[in-house]
Amino acid sequence: MIAQQFVNGLMLGGVYVMIAVAFTLAIGVLNFLNFSIPGIFMIAGMVSWAALRSGQHWLFAFGLALCASAIVGLAVYLLTYRPSSDSDPEVPLVSSLGFLVLLENLVVLWLGSDQQSFPALIADFNFRAGSIVVGGAQVLSLVLSLSFVVALSLSLRFTNLGRQVRAIAESRRTASMLGVNVGAVVPRVFVLSAVFTGIGGILFAISYLQVSSTMGENIGFKGISAMIIGGMGNIWGAVAGGLLIGLVEILSTQFLGADFVNIGVYGLLLALLVAKPEGLFGKAAAREKL
């Protein structure tokens, strides 16, 4: 039974990994806590559900959801971050929170506020290993999540764009002096973060077969917690934090009851902040290290 819950926790953690990495990109490069990320997560799930409901092929539905995510991410940059990039850090933060509320209400007007059942793309897609049953969609979700994180990590290290992003994360002024076009790279970071978030929203929908206009809120808070637990600005710390939160959530549900889930997750966050404020893999000066 414990092994089954351990596996379930890792599967759930795979979803938190994607959104935690999206938050980490925003914090690590821009020093900006982008509160619109939960809204983008929801947009990806709801758009893919609406496209599938209208009879579209799943490839088109997921592609449309990722395009919508990228467009919203770019809109957040153009309407919140760029106009207030020279003002106090709280201004774009509050603006992005307003974007989250706006997105949720627009989706409520478009598709309603009820929770919707997401269609299973492959019926009865489960694996058995002895007494352990693992959902195929959840395994696929975890594998894809980790694969995308590996691809992102390699891109940041070995591509020209990745080197530019890392230079901006170290020092925007120095990067500009070295010839990096900061104004061109930052919008790409927003789009990349939004696409990562959108993939997380799609993986959540196909894993747990439900979507709603508020699906991003709870996931968003868990994603922020995962980022902090792993160490802000550390991509692999975000991965560890996401998987750990998934495990704590499932084990809390199993042994303490559903009412104790948030107590377990946020109690862990509080205990870690007291014992190790920089997170599991963070360092005092590692906030801008990607």
XYZ file of C-alpha atoms in Angstrom:
290
model
C 0.000 0.000 0.000
C 2.810 2.434 0.849
C 4.558 1.599 -2.426
C 1.333 2.375 -4.321
C 0.988 5.741 -2.590
C 4.663 6.487 -3.197
C 4.147 5.905 -6.921
C 0.969 8.023 -6.903
C 2.867 10.825 -5.187
C 5.605 10.810 -7.813
C 3.002 10.886 -10.588
C 1.272 13.907 -9.027
C 4.629 15.546 -8.420
C 5.315 15.434 -12.151
C 2.592 18.067 -12.678
C 3.977 20.289 -9.922
C 7.428 20.026 -11.517
C 6.287 21.785 -14.690
C 4.678 24.737 -12.958
C 7.509 25.014 -10.414
C 10.029 25.215 -13.270
C 7.907 27.899 -14.957
C 7.973 29.963 -11.750
C 11.711 29.312 -11.450
C 12.351 30.682 -14.941
C 10.532 33.896 -14.063
C 12.261 34.279 -10.706
C 15.712 33.163 -11.844
C 15.914 35.372 -14.920
C 13.590 38.276 -14.200
C 13.369 38.293 -10.395
C 9.628 38.405 -11.011
C 7.009 36.243 -9.305
C 4.581 35.843 -12.189
C 1.148 35.231 -10.654
C -0.421 34.794 -14.089
C 1.191 31.330 -14.390
C -1.748 29.518 -12.679
C -4.070 31.260 -15.150
C -1.989 30.066 -18.108
C -2.058 26.548 -16.636
C -5.862 26.753 -16.587
C -6.064 28.234 -20.101
C -4.119 25.280 -21.536
C -6.412 22.750 -19.860
C -9.650 24.510 -20.772
C -8.672 25.306 -24.381
C -7.620 21.709 -25.038
C -10.864 20.468 -23.466
C -12.970 22.875 -25.559
C -11.159 21.858 -28.751
C -11.610 18.140 -28.035
C -15.280 18.701 -27.204
C -15.756 20.353 -30.589
C -14.413 17.232 -32.306
C -10.860 18.345 -33.045
C -7.964 15.880 -33.156
C -5.962 15.781 -29.931
C -2.816 16.983 -31.712
C -4.627 20.078 -32.927
C -6.264 20.588 -29.521
C -2.966 20.441 -27.638
C -1.192 22.581 -30.236
C -3.964 25.166 -29.971
C -3.663 25.109 -26.162
C 0.090 25.698 -26.327
C -0.369 28.549 -28.824
C -2.957 30.110 -26.501
C -0.528 29.737 -23.593
C 2.279 31.390 -25.543
C 0.019 34.270 -26.624
C -1.141 34.858 -23.048
C 2.464 34.713 -21.823
C 3.474 37.332 -24.391
C 0.444 39.466 -23.467
C 1.486 39.331 -19.803
C 4.917 40.602 -20.810
C 3.552 43.393 -23.010
C 0.807 44.549 -20.639
C 2.292 43.987 -17.191
C 6.054 43.480 -17.100
C 7.362 45.787 -19.853
C 5.374 48.917 -18.910
C 6.432 48.617 -15.253
C 9.876 47.061 -15.557
C 11.519 50.228 -14.269
C 9.119 50.699 -11.369
C 8.968 48.958 -7.992
C 9.021 45.133 -8.221
C 5.576 44.955 -6.609
C 3.903 46.707 -9.561
C 4.295 43.954 -12.204
C 3.602 41.365 -9.486
C 0.213 42.921 -8.720
C -0.462 43.385 -12.437
C 0.177 39.698 -13.087
C -2.206 38.816 -10.237
C -4.822 40.942 -11.967
C -4.151 38.959 -15.145
C -4.898 35.721 -13.259
C -8.279 37.046 -12.093
C -9.039 38.355 -15.597
C -8.225 35.009 -17.255
C -10.364 33.033 -14.817
C -13.359 35.305 -15.309
C -13.022 35.306 -19.094
C -13.026 31.505 -19.097
C -16.064 31.452 -16.800
C -17.894 33.686 -19.295
C -16.782 31.498 -22.213
C -17.072 27.950 -20.848
C -18.794 28.279 -17.482
C -17.572 27.702 -13.941
C -18.437 23.997 -13.614
C -15.743 21.349 -13.416
C -15.611 19.454 -16.708
C -14.669 15.854 -17.443
C -11.682 15.612 -19.761
C -11.967 12.740 -22.287
C -9.545 9.827 -21.854
C -7.413 9.641 -24.994
C -6.630 5.952 -24.403
C -9.211 3.883 -22.514
C -8.020 1.563 -19.690
C -4.411 2.705 -20.056
C -2.922 1.216 -16.887
C 0.172 -0.789 -15.960
C 0.446 -3.425 -13.229
C 3.589 -4.398 -11.338
C 2.538 -6.921 -8.716
C -0.009 -5.194 -6.495
C 0.911 -1.729 -7.777
C -1.307 -0.166 -10.427
C 0.040 2.831 -12.316
C -1.988 4.940 -14.710
C -0.376 5.040 -18.145
C -1.296 8.685 -18.636
C 0.346 9.603 -15.334
C 3.516 7.699 -16.192
C 3.591 9.467 -19.539
C 3.033 12.775 -17.763
C 5.967 12.214 -15.396
C 8.296 11.036 -18.163
C 7.391 13.981 -20.391
C 7.780 16.443 -17.503
C 11.278 15.243 -16.683
C 12.195 15.078 -20.392
C 11.151 18.694 -20.941
C 13.123 19.785 -17.877
C 16.232 17.980 -19.156
C 15.779 19.599 -22.580
C 15.386 23.021 -20.946
C 18.460 22.520 -18.776
C 20.569 21.464 -21.774
C 19.248 24.372 -23.835
C 20.202 26.848 -21.131
C 23.734 25.454 -21.054
C 24.523 24.793 -24.692
C 22.465 27.095 -26.923
C 23.121 30.723 -27.735
C 19.734 31.756 -26.373
C 20.401 29.761 -23.199
C 23.711 31.511 -22.657
C 22.005 34.878 -23.147
C 19.307 33.952 -20.626
C 21.927 32.895 -18.089
C 23.845 36.113 -18.651
C 20.698 38.149 -17.958
C 20.047 36.061 -14.843
C 23.530 36.895 -13.558
C 23.320 40.612 -14.293
C 21.071 42.345 -16.756
C 23.373 45.359 -16.982
C 26.499 43.278 -17.616
C 24.671 41.162 -20.175
C 23.625 44.308 -22.024
C 27.212 45.595 -21.985
C 28.355 42.274 -23.458
C 25.987 42.704 -26.403
C 22.984 40.679 -25.275
C 19.749 42.149 -26.614
C 17.859 42.042 -23.322
C 14.718 43.507 -24.844
C 14.526 40.599 -27.306
C 15.433 37.810 -24.881
C 13.049 38.665 -22.021
C 9.839 38.194 -24.111
C 11.151 34.769 -25.135
C 11.554 33.879 -21.470
C 7.911 34.812 -20.896
C 6.798 32.691 -23.857
C 8.999 29.767 -22.813
C 7.675 29.919 -19.264
C 4.099 30.067 -20.583
C 4.622 27.071 -22.884
C 6.099 25.098 -19.983
C 3.063 26.019 -17.904
C 0.733 25.084 -20.760
C 2.340 21.661 -21.079
C 1.777 21.214 -17.355
C -1.911 22.115 -17.765
C -2.347 19.606 -20.594
C -0.526 16.849 -18.684
C -2.715 17.516 -15.639
C -5.863 17.264 -17.778
C -4.911 13.971 -19.437
C -3.696 12.517 -16.121
C -6.620 13.444 -13.865
C -9.348 13.811 -16.523
C -10.818 17.037 -15.179
C -10.542 20.738 -15.926
C -12.149 23.862 -14.485
C -11.745 27.635 -14.478
C -10.072 27.461 -11.049
C -7.809 24.459 -11.691
C -4.703 26.649 -11.699
C -5.101 28.215 -8.258
C -4.330 25.225 -6.049
C -1.687 23.939 -8.462
C -0.119 27.392 -8.595
C 0.317 27.613 -4.830
C 1.841 24.119 -4.792
C 4.147 25.127 -7.656
C 5.372 28.185 -5.761
C 5.902 26.018 -2.681
C 7.861 23.484 -4.752
C 10.072 26.248 -6.120
C 10.786 27.593 -2.627
C 11.399 24.139 -1.153
C 13.857 23.267 -3.920
C 15.641 26.625 -3.786
C 14.507 29.673 -5.748
C 16.148 29.978 -9.153
C 17.347 26.355 -9.198
C 15.646 24.287 -11.921
C 16.584 20.897 -10.480
C 15.616 22.146 -7.052
C 12.169 22.889 -8.498
C 12.024 19.309 -9.799
C 12.903 17.917 -6.356
C 10.436 20.265 -4.669
C 7.626 19.282 -7.044
C 8.147 15.562 -6.513
C 8.437 16.031 -2.739
C 5.187 17.985 -2.559
C 3.428 15.326 -4.615
C 4.619 12.664 -2.163
C 3.633 14.677 0.911
C 0.189 15.387 -0.541
C -0.587 11.762 -1.355
C 0.836 10.380 1.906
C -1.053 13.014 3.927
C -4.280 12.022 2.185
C -3.651 8.325 2.800
C -2.590 8.407 6.439
C -4.137 11.594 7.831
C -7.127 12.305 5.604
C -7.942 14.795 2.863
C -8.431 17.611 5.382
C -4.749 17.406 6.312
C -3.330 17.737 2.799
C -2.674 21.461 2.951
C -1.466 21.184 6.541
C 1.105 18.617 5.436
C 2.274 20.523 2.347
C 2.434 24.004 3.806
C 3.645 22.684 7.159
C 6.594 21.173 5.277
C 7.183 24.513 3.560
C 7.108 26.388 6.863
C 9.422 23.888 8.581
C 11.893 24.101 5.709
C 11.855 27.899 5.690
C 12.671 27.865 9.399
C 15.427 25.251 9.111
C 16.870 26.133 5.687
C 15.474 29.412 4.321
C 17.370 29.131 1.032
C 15.671 25.802 0.173
C 17.060 22.311 -0.313
C 19.407 23.168 -3.172
C 19.590 26.936 -2.915
C 22.498 29.006 -1.745
C 22.521 32.447 -0.250
C 23.725 33.989 -3.508
C 22.288 31.379 -5.869
C 18.970 33.132 -6.549
C 20.031 34.058 -10.046
C 21.758 30.788 -10.913
C 20.149 28.733 -13.647
